[in-house]
Coordinates of C-alpha atoms in Angstrom, one line a residue:
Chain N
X1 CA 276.9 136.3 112.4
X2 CA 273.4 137.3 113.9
X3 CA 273.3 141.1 113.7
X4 CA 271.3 143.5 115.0
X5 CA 270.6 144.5 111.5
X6 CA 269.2 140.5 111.2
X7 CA 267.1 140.6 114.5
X8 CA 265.3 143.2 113.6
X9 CA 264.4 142.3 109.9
X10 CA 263.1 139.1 111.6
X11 CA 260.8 140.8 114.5
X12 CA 259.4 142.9 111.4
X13 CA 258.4 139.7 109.6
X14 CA 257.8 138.1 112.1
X15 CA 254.9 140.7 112.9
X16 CA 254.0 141.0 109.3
X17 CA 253.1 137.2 109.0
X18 CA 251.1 137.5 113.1
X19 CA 249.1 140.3 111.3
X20 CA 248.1 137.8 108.8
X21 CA 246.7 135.2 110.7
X22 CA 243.3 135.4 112.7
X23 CA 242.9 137.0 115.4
X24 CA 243.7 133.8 118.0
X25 CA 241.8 136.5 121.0
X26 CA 238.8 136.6 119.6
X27 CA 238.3 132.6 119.8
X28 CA 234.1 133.1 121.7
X29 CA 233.8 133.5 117.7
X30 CA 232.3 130.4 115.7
X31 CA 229.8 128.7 113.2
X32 CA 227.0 126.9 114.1
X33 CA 226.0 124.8 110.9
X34 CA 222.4 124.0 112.0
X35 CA 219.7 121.6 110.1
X36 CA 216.5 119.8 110.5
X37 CA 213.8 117.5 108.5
X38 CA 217.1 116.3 106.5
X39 CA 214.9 113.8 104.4
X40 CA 214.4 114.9 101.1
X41 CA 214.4 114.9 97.8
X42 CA 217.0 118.2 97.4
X43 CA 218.4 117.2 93.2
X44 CA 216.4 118.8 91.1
X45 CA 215.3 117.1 88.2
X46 CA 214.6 119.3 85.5
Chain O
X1 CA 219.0 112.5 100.6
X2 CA 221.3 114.0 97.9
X3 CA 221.2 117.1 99.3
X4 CA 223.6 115.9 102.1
X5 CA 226.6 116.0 99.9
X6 CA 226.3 119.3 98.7
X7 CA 225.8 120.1 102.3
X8 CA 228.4 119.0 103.4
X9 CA 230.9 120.6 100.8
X10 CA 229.6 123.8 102.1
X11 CA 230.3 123.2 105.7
X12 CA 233.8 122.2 105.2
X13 CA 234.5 124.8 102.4
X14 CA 232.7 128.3 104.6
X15 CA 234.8 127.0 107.9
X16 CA 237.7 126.7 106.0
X17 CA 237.8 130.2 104.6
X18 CA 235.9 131.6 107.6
X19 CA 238.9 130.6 109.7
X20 CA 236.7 129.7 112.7
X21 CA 236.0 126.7 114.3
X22 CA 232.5 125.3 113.8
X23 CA 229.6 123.1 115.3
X24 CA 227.2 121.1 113.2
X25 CA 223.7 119.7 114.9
X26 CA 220.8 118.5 113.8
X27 CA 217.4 118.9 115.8
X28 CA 215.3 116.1 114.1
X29 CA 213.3 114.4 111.7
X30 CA 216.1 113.2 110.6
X31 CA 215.8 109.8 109.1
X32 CA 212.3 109.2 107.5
X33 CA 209.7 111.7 105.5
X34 CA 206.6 110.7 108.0
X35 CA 206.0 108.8 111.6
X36 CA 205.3 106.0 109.7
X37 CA 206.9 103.5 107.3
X38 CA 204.8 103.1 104.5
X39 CA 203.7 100.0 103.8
X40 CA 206.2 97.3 101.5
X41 CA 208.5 100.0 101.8
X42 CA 210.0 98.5 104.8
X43 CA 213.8 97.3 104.1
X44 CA 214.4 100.2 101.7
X45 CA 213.3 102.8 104.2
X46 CA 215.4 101.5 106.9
X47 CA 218.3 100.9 104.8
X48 CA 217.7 104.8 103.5
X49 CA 217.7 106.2 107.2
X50 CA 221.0 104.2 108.0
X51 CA 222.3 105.6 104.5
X52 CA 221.8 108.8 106.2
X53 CA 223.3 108.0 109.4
X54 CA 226.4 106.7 108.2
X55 CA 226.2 110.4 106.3
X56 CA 225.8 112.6 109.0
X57 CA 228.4 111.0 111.2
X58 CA 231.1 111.6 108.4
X59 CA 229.9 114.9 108.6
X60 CA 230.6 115.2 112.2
X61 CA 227.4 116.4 113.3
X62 CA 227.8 116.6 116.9
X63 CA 223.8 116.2 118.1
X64 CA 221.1 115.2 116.8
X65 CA 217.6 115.7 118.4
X66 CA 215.1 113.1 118.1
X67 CA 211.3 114.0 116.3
X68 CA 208.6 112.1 115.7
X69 CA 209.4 111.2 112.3
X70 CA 212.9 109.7 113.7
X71 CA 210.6 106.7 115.3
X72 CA 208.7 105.8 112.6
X73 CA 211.3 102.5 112.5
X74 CA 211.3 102.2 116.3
X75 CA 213.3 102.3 119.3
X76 CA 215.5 99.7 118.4
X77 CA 216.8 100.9 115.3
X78 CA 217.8 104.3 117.1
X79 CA 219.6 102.4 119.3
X80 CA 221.1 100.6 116.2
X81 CA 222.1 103.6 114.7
X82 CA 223.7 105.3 117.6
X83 CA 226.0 101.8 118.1
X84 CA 226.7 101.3 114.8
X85 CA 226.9 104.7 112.9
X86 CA 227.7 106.8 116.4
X87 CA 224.8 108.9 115.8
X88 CA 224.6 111.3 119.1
X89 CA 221.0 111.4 119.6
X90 CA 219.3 113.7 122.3
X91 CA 216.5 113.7 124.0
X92 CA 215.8 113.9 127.9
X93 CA 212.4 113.3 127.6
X94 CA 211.9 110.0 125.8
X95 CA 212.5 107.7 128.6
X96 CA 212.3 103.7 129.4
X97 CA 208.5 102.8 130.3
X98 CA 209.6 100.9 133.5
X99 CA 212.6 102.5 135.0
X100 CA 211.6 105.9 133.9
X101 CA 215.2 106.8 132.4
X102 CA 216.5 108.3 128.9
X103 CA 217.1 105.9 126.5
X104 CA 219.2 108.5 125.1
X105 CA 221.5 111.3 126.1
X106 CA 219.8 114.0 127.5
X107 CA 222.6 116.5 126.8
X108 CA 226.1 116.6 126.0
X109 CA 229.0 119.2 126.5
X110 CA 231.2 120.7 124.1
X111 CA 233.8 123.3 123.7
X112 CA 233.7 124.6 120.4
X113 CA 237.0 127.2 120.3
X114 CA 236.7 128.8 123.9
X115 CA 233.0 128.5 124.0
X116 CA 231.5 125.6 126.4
X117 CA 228.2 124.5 125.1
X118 CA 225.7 122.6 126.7
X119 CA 223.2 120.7 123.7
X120 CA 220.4 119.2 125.1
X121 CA 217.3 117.6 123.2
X122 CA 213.8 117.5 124.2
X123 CA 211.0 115.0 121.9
X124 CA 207.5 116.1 121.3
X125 CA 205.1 114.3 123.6
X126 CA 203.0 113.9 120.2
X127 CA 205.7 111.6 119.0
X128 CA 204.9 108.5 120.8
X129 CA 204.1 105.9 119.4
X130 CA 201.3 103.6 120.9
X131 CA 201.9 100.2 119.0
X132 CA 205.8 100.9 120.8
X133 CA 205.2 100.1 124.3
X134 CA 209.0 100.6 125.6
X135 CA 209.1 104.0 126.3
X136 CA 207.0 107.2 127.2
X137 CA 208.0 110.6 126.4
X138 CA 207.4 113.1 129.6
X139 CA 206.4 116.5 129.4
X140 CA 209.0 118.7 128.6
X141 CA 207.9 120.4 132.5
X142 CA 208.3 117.3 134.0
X143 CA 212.5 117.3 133.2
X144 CA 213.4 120.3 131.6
X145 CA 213.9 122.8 134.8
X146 CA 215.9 119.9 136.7
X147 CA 218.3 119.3 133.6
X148 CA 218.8 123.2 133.2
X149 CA 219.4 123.1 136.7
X150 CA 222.5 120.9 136.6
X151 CA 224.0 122.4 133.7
X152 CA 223.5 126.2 135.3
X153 CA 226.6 127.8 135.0
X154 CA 228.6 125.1 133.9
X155 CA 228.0 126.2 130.1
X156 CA 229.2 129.4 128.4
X157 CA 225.9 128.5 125.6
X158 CA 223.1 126.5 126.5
X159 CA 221.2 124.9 123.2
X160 CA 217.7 123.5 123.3
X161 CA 217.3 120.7 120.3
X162 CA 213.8 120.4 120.2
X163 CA 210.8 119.0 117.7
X164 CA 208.1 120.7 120.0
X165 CA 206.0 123.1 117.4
X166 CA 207.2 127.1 117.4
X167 CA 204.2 127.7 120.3
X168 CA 205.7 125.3 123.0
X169 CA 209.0 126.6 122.1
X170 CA 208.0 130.0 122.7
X171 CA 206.8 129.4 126.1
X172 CA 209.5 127.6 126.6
X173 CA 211.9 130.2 125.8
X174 CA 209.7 132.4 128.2
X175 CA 209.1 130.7 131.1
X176 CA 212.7 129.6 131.4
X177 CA 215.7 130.8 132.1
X178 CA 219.3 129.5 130.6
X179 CA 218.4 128.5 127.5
X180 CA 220.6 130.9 124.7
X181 CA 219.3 129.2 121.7
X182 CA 216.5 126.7 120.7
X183 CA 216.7 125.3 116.8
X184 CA 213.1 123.8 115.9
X185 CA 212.4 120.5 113.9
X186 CA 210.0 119.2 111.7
X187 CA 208.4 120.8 108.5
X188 CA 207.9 123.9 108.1
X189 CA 207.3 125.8 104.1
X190 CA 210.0 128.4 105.0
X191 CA 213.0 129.3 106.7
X192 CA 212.6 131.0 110.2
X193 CA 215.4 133.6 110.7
X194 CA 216.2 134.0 114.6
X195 CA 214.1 135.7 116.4
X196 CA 214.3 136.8 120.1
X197 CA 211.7 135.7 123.2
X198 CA 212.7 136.4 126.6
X199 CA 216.8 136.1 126.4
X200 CA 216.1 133.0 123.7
X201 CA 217.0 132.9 120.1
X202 CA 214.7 130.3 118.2
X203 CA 215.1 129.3 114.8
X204 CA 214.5 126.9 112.1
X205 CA 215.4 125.5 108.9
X206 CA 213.0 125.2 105.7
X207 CA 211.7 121.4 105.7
X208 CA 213.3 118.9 102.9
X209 CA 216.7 119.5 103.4
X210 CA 217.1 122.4 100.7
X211 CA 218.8 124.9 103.2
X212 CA 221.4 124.8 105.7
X213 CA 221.5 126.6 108.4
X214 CA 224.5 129.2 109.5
X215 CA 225.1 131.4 112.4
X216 CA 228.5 133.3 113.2
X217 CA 228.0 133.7 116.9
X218 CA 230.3 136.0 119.0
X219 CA 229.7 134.9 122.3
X220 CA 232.1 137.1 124.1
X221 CA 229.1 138.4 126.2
X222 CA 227.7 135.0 127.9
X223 CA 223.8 135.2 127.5
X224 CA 223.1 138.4 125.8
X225 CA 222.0 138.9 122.4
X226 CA 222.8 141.9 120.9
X227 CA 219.7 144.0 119.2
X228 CA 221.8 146.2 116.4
X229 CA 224.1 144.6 114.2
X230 CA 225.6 146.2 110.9
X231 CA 225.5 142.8 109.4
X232 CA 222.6 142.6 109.4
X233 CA 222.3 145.4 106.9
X234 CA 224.7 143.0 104.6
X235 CA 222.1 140.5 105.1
X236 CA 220.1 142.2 103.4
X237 CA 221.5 143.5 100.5
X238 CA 222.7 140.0 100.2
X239 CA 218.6 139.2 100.0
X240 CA 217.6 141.9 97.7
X241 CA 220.7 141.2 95.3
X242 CA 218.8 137.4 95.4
X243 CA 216.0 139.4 94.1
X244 CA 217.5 141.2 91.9
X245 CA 218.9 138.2 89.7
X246 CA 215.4 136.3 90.0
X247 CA 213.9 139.5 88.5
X248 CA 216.8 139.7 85.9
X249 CA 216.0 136.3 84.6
X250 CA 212.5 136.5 84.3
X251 CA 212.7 139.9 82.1
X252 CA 215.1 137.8 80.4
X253 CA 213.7 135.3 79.6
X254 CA 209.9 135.9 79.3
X255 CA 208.3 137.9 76.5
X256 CA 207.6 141.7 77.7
X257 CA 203.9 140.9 77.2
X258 CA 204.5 137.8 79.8
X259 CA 206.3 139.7 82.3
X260 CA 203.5 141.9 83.5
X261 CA 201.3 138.7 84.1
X262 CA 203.6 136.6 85.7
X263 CA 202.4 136.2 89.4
X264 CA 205.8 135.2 90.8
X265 CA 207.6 138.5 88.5
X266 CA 204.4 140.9 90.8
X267 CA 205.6 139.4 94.0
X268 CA 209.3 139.6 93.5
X269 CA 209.1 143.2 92.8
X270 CA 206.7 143.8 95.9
X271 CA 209.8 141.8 97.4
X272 CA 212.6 144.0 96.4
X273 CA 210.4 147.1 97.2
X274 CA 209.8 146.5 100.7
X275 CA 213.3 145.0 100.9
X276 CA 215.0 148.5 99.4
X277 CA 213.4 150.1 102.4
X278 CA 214.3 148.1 105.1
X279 CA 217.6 148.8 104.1
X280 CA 217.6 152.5 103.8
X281 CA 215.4 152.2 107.4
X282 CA 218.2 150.0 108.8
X283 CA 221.1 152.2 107.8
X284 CA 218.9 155.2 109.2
X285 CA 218.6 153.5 112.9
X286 CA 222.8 152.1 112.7
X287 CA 223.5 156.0 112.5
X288 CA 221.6 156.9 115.3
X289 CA 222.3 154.3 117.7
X290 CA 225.2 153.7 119.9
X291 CA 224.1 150.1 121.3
X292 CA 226.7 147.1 121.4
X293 CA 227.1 145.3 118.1
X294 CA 225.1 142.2 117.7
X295 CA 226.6 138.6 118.7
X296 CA 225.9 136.8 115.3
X297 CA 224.7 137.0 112.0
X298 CA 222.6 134.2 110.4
X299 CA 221.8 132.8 106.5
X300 CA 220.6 130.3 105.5
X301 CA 222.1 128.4 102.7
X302 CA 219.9 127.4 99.9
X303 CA 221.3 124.0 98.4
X304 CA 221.2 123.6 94.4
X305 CA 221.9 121.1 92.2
X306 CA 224.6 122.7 90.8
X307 CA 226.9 122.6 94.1
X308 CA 230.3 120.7 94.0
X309 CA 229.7 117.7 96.4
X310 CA 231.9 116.1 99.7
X311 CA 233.3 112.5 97.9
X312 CA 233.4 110.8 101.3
X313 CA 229.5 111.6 101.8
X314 CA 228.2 111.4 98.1
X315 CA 230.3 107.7 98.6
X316 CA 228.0 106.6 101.3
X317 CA 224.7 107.8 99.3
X318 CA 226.0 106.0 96.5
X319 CA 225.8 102.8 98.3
X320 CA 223.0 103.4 100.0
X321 CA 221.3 104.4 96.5
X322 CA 222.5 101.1 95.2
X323 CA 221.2 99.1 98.1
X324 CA 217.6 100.5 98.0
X325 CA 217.6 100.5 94.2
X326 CA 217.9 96.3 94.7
X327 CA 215.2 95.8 96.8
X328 CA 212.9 98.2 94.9
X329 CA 213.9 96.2 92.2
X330 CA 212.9 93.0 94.0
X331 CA 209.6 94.8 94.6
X332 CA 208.8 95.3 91.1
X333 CA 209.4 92.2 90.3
X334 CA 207.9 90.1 92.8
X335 CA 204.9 92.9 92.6
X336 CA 201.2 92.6 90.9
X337 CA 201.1 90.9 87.5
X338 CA 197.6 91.7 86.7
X339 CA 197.6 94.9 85.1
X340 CA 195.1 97.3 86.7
X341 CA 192.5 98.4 84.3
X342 CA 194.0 102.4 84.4
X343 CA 196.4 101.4 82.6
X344 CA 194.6 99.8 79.6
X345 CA 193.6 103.5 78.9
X346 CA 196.8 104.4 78.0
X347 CA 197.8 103.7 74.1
X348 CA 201.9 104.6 74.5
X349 CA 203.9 106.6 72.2
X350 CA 204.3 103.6 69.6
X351 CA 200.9 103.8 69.0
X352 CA 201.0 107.6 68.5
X353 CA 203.1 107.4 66.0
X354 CA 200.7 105.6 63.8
X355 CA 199.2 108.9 63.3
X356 CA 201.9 111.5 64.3
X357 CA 204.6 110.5 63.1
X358 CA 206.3 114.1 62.9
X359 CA 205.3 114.5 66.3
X360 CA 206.6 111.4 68.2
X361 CA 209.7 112.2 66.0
X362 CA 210.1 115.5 67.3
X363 CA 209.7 113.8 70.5
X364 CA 212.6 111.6 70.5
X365 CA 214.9 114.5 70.8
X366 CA 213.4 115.8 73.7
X367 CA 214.6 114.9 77.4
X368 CA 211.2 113.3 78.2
X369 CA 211.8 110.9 75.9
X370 CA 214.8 110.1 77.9
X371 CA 213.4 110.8 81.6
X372 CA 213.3 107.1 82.7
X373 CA 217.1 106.7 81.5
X374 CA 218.1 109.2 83.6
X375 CA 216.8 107.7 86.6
X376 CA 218.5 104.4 85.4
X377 CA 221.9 106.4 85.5
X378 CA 221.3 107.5 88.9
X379 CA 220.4 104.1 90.7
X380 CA 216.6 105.5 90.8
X381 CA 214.7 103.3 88.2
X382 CA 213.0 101.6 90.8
X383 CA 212.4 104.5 93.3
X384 CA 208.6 105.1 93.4
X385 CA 209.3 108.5 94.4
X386 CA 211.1 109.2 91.1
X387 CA 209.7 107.1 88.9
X388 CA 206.0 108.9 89.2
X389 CA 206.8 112.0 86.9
X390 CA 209.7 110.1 84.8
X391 CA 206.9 107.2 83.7
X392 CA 203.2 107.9 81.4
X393 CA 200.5 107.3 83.5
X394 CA 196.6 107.8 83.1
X395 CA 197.0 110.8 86.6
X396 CA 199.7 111.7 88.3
X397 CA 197.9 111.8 92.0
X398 CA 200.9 109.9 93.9
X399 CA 198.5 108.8 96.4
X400 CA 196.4 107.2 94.1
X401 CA 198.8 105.8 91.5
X402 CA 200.9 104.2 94.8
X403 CA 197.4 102.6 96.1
X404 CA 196.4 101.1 92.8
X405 CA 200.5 99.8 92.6
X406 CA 200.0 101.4 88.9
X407 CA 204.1 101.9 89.2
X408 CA 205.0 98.2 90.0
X409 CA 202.7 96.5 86.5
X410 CA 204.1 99.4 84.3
X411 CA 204.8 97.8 81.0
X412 CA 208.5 98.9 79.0
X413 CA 205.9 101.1 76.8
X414 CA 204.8 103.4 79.1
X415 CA 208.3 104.4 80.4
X416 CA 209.0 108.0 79.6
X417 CA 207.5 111.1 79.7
X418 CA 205.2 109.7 76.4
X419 CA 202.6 111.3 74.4
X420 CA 199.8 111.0 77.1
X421 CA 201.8 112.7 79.6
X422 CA 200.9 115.7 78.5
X423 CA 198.1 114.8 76.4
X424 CA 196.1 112.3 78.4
X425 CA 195.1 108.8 78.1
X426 CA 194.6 108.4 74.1
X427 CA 194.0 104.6 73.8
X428 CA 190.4 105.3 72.7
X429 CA 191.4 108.7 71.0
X430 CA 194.0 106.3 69.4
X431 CA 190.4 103.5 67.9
X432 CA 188.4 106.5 67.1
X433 CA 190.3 109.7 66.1
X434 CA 188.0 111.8 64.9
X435 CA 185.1 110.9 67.8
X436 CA 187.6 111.8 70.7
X437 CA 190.1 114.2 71.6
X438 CA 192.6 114.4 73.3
X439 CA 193.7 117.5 75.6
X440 CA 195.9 120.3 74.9
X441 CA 198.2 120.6 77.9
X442 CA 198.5 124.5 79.6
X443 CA 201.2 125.2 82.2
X444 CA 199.4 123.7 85.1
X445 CA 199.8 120.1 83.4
X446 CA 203.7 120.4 83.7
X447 CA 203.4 121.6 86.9
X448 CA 202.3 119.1 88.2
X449 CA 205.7 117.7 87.9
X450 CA 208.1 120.3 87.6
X451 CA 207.3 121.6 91.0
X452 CA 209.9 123.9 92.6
X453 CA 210.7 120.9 94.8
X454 CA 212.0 119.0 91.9
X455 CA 212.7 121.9 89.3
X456 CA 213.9 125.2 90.6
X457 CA 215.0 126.6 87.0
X458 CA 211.1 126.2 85.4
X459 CA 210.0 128.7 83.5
X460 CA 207.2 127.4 81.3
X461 CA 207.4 130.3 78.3
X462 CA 211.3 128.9 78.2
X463 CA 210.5 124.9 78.8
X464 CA 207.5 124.9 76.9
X465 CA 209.2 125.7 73.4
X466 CA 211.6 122.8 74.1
X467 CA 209.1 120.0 74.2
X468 CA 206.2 121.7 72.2
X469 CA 205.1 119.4 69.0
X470 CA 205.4 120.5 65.4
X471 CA 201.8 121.3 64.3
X472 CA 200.6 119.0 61.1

């Protein structure tokens, strides 16, 4: 039988796991990988 | 090329802890070293730019500006490329001769989490190619203003691709508005961190492909970069702690009497000095100001060979390798049998050992005596590029040894790193011993090889004692 008791135990881990993830607000945040004159020799050899 | 791999790996692998979606664009000089193919080297070059294509597509680069050295194949392989290997090239500028359009996209739009961005590309002028009579390229005042125009307020982030040099970018950047971020082609010796003009951020990666590029933007304040950032203080350290280790291994490795001489040890701890201070002067201003924190924080990320690679990419250089590593091979087969007369000063290690038998002994143990077999297990035994510092020629000027096709009549003898690598040519030391000499190498003679290009661990009191002959 679904309790009070239960409800709340769930909210709480419920929030726990929320505070976990990233921030899904702040989503103007991101990478810009950027590159240019790709051709090359980039192993090293010795 | 082998540096797209590794690059790769790292862009999946920092957006994947990072926890942020991510954009990956390219603004140019993409496919070929210079504007022009260089002569016999035809097929494998085109096959090599295709190679990286088919790369850069499974690495979802999103853009890709177009530079000079991009049309050293021609129009019609771009167009090849961005059918077959979806390659989204930009440029508004480079437009058909007769009905004065783009032959490209000029921009495209993309929403990158909630963040719509507008890329657009712009081609030097300097780029065109006369013998290519299909297109022109326009001045970049001719079309720039009207695209802007039609993509004001549309974008959240406006970013200008372009292979213009850092002087028409700048006046760019200050004679027009709505442009948030330009990223600069072509070589350059160095990495550029961002810096400001006007409202514009430009920037640009060191040439070669040994760095990637990485900005975490925070664009919750549409066209305003931030001056103060405390990250930028992390940047830093991050730097001097780069120092720090380069300084560590020198002291470790170099004799105490070496150290002090070393020019690169001098300059790494004028490095670390000046770097110490911006730090402490950084810290000093974040206490006393109360401006907004800045919107990004930039690195770039210095590729090494020891990096874990992407499979799917490294798969597609692997094929490409193959593929070129066939028709060089056809080259040197089908190249000059008449054995230019450079070579006949050369005597080869078998004939050293006439005389030094210790010595060529000694020899066998060391990796130069295995330098042509490693190109052999990497598919590069015929690539001329490679071959020139894993082979024992008379002079290792590339220019010259390509004109005079030394590298295409090089008999089985001369393969390796021999004797006369590092000792000269010795075929008349080898007739009259005592009458001529040959030379004693110094550090400058390995240099000439183990540039920092193709050797960034090289420390010649270290490498020297691996390879140095027994005396008598």
């Amino acid at each position: 039988m679904l309790t009070i008791k239960t409800i709340h135990r769930f909210l709480i881990a419920a929030l726990l796991l929320l505070s976990a993830t990233p921030n899904p607000l702040n989503a103007a945040e991101f990478l810009l990988f950027y590159a240019n004159d790709v051709h090359g020799e980039t192993e090293a050899c010795g | 090329m082998g540096g797209l791999s590794k690059k790769a790996f790292q862009i999946t692998t920092i957006a994947g802890q990072e926890k942020l979606p991510y954009l990956f664009v390219d603004s140019g000089a993409l496919l070929f070293k210079q504007n022009t193919i260089r002569s016999g080297m035809q097929e494998q070059e085109t096959t090599t730019a295709k190679g990286i294509a088919g790369a850069m597509q499974a690495m979802n680069s999103r853009a890709v500006g177009i530079a000079a050295q991009d049309l050293a194949g021609g129009i019609d392989l771009l167009k090849e490329i961005r059918d077959n290997q979806k390659l989204n090239w930009l440029s508004m500028n480079l437009v058909d001769s007769e009905k004065r359009e783009p032959v490209f996209t000029p921009f495209v739009n993309t929403r990158v989490g909630s963040t719509q961005i507008a890329i657009l590309g712009l081609t030097d002028e300097q780029a065109a190619r006369k013998n290519d009579p299909g297109y022109i390229i326009l001045p970049w005042q001719e079309v720039l203003p009207e695209v802007l125009a039609g993509i004001d307020h549309k974008a959240d982030m406006v970013i200008l691709l372009s292979s213009y040099p850092e002087e028409v970018n700048m006046e760019i950047a200050r004679t027009l508005l709505g442009i948030d971020l330009i990223l600069e082609s072509g070589h350059s010796a160095t990495n550029l961190p961002p810096h400001k003009a006007a409202n514009t951020m430009l920037t640009k990666v060191a040439g070669r492909g040994k760095y990637v590029g990485m900005m975490r933007i925070n664009w919750t304040d549409p066209g305003h970069w931030g001056e103060n950032c405390s990250d930028r203080i992390r940047t830093e350290q991050n730097h001097l702690d780069r120092i720090n280790w380069q300084i560590g291994r020198i002291e470790k490795r170099a004799r105490k009497n070496e150290v002090s001489t070393d020019e690169r040890y001098t300059q790494l701890l004028t490095e670390r000095k000046q770097s110490e201070q911006k730090i402490v002067d950084m810290e000093k201003a974040a206490e006393e100001t109360t401006e907004e924190p800045c919107s990004f924080t930039n690195r770039f990320i210095a590729l090494k060979s020891s990096m874990p690679e992407d499979r799917e990419v490294q798969a597609i250089i692997d094929q490409t390798t193959l593929e070129v590593n066939k028709l060089n091979r056809k080259r040197v087969r089908t190249g000059s049998r008449q054995q230019h007369s450079a070579l006949s000063t050369l005597a080869g290690w078998q004939q050293c050992r006439q005389c030094h038998p210790k010595q060529t002994a000694f020899w066998q143990t060391t990796d130069h005596a295995k330098a042509w077999q490693t190109l052999a297990d990497a598919n590069q035994q015929f690539n001329e590029d490679c071959l020139l510092c894993h082979v024992t020629l008379p002079y290792y000027d590339a220019a010259r040894v390509r004109s005079e096709k030394l590298l295409l009549q090089l008999p089985q003898s001369l393969y390796n790193v021999g004797c006369e690598s590092c000792h000269g040519p010795a075929a008349a030391h080898s007739k009259q011993p005592e009458a001529v000499e040959t030379i004693f190498p110094n550090e400058d003679t390995c240099k000439g090889c183990h540039t920092p290009d193709h050797d960034d661990n090289f420390i010649f009191a270290d490498k020297v004692q691996k390879v140095r002959c027994p005396k008598g």
